[in-house]
Short mmCIF file of N, CA and C in Angstrom, two decimals:
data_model
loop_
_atom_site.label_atom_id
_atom_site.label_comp_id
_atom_site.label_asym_id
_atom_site.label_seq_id
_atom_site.Cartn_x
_atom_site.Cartn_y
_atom_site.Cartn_z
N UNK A 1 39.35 -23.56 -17.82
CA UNK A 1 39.47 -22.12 -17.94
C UNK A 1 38.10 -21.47 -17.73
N UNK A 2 37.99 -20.58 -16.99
CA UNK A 2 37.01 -19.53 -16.93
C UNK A 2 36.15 -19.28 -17.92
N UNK A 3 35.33 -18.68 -18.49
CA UNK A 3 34.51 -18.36 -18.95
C UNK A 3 34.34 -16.69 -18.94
N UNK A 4 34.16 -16.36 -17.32
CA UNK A 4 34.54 -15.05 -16.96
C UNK A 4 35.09 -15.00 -15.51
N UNK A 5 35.47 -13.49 -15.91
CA UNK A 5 36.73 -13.27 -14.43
C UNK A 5 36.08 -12.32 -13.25
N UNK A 6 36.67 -12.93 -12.20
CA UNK A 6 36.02 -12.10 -10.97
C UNK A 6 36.08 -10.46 -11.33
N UNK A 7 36.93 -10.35 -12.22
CA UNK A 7 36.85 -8.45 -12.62
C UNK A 7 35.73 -8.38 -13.24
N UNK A 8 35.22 -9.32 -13.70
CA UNK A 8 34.22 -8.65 -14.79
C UNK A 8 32.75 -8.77 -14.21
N UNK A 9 33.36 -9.59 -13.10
CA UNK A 9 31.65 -9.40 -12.71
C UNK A 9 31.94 -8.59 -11.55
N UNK A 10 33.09 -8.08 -10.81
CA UNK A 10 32.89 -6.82 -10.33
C UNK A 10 32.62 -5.92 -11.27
N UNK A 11 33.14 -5.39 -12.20
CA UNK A 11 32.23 -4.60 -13.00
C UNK A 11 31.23 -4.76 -13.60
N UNK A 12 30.53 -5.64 -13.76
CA UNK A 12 29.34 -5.49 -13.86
C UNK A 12 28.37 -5.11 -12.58
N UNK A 13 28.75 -6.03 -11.49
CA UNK A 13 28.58 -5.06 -10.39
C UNK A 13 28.44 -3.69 -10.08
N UNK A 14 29.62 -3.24 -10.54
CA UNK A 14 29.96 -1.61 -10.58
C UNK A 14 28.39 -0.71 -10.95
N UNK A 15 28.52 -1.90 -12.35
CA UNK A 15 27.30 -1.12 -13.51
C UNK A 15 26.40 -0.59 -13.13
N UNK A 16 25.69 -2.23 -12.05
CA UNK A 16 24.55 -2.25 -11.62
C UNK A 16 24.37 -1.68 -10.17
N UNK A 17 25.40 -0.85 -9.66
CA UNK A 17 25.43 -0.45 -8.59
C UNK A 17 25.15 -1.20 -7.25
N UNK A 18 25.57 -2.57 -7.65
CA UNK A 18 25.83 -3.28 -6.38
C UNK A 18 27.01 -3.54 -5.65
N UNK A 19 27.04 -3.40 -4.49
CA UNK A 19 28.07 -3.84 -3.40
C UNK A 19 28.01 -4.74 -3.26
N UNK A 20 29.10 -5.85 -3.82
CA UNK A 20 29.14 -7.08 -3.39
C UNK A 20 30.93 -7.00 -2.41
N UNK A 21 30.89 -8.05 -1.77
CA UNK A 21 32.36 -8.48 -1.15
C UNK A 21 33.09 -9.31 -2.31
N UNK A 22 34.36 -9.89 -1.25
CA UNK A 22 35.26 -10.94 -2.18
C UNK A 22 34.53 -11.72 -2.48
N UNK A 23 34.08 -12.40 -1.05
CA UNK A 23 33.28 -13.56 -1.32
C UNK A 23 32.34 -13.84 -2.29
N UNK A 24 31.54 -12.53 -2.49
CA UNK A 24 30.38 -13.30 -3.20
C UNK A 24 30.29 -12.71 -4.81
N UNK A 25 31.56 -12.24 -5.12
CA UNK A 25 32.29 -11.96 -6.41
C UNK A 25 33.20 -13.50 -7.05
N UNK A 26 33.16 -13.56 -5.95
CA UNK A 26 33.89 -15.46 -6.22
C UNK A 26 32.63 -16.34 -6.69
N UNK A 27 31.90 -16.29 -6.06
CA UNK A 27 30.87 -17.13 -5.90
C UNK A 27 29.84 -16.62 -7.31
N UNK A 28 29.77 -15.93 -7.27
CA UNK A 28 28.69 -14.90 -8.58
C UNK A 28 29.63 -15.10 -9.84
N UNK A 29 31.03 -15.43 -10.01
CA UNK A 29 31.75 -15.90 -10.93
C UNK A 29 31.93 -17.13 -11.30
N UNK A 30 31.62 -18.41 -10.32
CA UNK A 30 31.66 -19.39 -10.36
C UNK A 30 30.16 -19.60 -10.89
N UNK A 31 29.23 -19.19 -9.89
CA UNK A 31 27.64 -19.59 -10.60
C UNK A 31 27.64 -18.68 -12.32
N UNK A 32 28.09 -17.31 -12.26
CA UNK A 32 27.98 -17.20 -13.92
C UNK A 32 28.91 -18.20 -15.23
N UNK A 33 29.79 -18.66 -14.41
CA UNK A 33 30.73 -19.91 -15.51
C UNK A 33 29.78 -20.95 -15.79
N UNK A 34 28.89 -21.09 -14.94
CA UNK A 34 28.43 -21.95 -15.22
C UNK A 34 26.91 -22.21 -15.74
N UNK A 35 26.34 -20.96 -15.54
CA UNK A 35 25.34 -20.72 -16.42
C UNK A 35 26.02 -20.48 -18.32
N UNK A 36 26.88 -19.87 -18.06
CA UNK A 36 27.27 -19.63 -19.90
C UNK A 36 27.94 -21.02 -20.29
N UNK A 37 28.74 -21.70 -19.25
CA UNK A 37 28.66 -23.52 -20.15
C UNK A 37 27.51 -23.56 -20.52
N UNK A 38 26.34 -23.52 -19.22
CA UNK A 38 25.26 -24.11 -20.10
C UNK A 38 24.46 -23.72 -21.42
N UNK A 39 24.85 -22.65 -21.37
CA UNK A 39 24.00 -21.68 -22.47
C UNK A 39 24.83 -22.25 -23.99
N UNK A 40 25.94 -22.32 -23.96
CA UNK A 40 27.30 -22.83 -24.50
C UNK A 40 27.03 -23.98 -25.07
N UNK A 41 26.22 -25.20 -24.74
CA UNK A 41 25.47 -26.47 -24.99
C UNK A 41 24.95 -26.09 -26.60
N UNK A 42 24.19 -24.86 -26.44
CA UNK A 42 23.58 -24.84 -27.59
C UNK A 42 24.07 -24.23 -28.77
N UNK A 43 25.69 -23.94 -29.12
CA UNK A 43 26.57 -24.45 -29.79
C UNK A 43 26.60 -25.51 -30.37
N UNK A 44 26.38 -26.68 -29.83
CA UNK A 44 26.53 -27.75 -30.33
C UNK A 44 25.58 -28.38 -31.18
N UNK A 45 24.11 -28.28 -31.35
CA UNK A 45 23.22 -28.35 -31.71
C UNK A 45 23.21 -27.80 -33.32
N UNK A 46 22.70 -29.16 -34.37
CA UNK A 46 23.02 -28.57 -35.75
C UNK A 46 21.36 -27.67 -36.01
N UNK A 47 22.30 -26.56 -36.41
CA UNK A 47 20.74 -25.46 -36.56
C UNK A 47 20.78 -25.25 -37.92
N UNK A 48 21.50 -26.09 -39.15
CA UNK A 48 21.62 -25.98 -40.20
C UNK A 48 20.19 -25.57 -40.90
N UNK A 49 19.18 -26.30 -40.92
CA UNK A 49 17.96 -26.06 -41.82
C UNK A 49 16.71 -25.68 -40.68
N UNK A 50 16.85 -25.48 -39.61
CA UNK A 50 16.22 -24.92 -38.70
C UNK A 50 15.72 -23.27 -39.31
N UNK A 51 14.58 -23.21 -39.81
CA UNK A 51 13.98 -21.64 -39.84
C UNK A 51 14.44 -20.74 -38.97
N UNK A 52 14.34 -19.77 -39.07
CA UNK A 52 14.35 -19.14 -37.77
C UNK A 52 13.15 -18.70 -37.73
N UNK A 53 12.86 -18.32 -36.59
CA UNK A 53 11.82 -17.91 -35.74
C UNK A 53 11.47 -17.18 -34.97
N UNK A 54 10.39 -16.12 -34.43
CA UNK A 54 10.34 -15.17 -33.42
C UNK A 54 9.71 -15.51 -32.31
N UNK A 55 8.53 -17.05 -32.67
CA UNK A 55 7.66 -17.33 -31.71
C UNK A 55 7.55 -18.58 -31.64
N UNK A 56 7.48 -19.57 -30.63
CA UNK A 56 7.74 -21.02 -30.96
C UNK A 56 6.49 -21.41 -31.23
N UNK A 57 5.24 -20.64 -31.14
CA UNK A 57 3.68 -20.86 -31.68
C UNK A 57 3.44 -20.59 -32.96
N UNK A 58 2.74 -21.06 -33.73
CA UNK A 58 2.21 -20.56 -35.02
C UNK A 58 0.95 -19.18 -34.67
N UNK A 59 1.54 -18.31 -34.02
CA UNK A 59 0.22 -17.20 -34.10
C UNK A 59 -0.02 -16.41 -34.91
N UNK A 60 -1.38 -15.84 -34.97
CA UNK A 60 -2.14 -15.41 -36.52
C UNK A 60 -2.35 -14.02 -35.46
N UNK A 61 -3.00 -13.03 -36.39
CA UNK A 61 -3.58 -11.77 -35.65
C UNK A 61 -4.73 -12.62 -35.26
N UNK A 62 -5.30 -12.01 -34.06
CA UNK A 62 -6.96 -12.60 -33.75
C UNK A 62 -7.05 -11.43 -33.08
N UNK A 63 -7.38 -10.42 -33.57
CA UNK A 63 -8.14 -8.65 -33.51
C UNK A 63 -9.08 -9.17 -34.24
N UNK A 64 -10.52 -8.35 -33.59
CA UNK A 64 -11.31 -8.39 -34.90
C UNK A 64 -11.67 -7.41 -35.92
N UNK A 65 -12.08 -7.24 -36.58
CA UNK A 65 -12.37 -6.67 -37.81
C UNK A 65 -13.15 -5.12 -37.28
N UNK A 66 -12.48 -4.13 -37.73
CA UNK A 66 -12.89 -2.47 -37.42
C UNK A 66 -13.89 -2.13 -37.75
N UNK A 67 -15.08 -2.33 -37.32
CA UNK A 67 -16.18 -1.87 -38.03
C UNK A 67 -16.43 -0.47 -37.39
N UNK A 68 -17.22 0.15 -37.94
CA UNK A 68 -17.60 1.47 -37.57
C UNK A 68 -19.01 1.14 -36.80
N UNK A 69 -19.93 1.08 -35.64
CA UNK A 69 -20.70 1.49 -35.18
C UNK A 69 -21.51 2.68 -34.61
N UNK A 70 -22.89 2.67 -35.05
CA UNK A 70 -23.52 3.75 -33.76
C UNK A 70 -22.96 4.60 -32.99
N UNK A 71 -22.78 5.69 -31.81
CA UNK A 71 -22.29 5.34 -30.66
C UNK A 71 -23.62 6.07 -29.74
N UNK A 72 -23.50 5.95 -29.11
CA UNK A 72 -24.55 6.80 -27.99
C UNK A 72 -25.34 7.75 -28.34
N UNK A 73 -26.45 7.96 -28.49
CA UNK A 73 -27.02 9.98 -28.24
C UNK A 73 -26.30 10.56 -27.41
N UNK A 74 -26.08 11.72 -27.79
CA UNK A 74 -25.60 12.84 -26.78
C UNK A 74 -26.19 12.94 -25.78
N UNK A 75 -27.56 13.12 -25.97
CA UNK A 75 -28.45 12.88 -24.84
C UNK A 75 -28.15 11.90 -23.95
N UNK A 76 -27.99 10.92 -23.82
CA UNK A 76 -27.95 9.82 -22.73
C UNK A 76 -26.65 9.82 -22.11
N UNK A 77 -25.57 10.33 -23.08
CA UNK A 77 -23.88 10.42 -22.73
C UNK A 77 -23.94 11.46 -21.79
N UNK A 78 -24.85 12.91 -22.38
CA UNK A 78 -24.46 13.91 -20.93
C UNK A 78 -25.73 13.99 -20.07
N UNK A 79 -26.32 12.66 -19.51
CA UNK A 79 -27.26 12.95 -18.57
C UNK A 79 -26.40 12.41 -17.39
N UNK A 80 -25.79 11.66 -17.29
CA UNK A 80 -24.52 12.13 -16.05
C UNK A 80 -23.49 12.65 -15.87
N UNK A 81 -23.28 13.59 -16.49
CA UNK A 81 -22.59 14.94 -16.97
C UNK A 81 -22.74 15.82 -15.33
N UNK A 82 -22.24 15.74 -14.75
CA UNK A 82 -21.70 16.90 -13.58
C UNK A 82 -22.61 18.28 -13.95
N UNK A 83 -22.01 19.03 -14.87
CA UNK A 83 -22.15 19.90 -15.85
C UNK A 83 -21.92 19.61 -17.14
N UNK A 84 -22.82 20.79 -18.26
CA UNK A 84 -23.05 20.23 -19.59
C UNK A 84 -23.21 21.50 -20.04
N UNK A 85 -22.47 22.04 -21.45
CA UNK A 85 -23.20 23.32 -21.93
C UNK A 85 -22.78 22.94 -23.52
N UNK A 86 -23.79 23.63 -24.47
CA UNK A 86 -23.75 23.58 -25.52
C UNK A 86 -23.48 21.64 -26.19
N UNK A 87 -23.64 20.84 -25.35
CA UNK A 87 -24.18 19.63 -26.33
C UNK A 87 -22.20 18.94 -26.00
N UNK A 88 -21.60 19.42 -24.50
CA UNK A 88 -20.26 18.99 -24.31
C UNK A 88 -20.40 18.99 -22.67
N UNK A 89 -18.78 18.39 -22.44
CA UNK A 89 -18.73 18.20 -21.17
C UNK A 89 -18.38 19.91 -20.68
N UNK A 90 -18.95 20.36 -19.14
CA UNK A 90 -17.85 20.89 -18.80
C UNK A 90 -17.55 20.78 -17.68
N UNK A 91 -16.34 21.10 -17.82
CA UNK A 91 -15.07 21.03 -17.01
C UNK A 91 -14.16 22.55 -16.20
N UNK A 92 -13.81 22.25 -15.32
CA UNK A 92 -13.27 23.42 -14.46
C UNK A 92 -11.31 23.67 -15.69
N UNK A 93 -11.41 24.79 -15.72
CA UNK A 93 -10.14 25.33 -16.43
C UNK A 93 -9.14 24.45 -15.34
N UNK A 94 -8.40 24.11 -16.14
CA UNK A 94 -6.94 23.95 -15.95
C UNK A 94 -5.85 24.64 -16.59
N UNK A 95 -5.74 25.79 -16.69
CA UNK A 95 -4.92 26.48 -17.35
C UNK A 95 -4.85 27.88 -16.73
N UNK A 96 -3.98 28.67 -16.23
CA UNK A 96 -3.61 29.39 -15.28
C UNK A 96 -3.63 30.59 -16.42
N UNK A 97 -3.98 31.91 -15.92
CA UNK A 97 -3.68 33.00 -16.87
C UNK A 97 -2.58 34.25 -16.61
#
């Protein structure tokens, strides 16, 4: 028995806005039967005391630590400054009146 039916993967088709033919609605039904047997395998498998899990690694955060630093003089930040007034960048308006 099937798994799934050539309707359903014409509609899924549909979904995804593909044009497929007979043919390859046959064929796209046969290869999906047989990807979900396989998937289906792991049914069988006792997952009784198996944790669950989100990551098959043991990963930790490795960010480092927020410190607050320094940052630049103003001075050195707007000496390649295009233009500069009052101790800021400036910049051409973008805003229409």
């Amino acid at each position: 028995m099937s798994r799934i039916s050539t309707e359903q993967v014409k509609h899924v088709a549909n979904l995804a806005r593909l044009a497929i033919t007979e043919e390859e609605a046959e064929k796209f039904t046969k290869q999906l039967d047989s990807i979900i047997a396989f998937a289906e395998q792991l049914n069988e498998l006792d997952t009784e005391n198996v944790q669950p899990t989100y990551h098959v690694l043991d990963m930790k955060n490795v960010l480092r630590e927020d410190i607050p630093k320094p940052g630049l003089p103003q001075e050195e930040v707007l000496k390649n400054a295009p233009e500069h007034k009052n101790g800021q960048f400036k910049v051409p308006s973008i805003l229409a009146e």
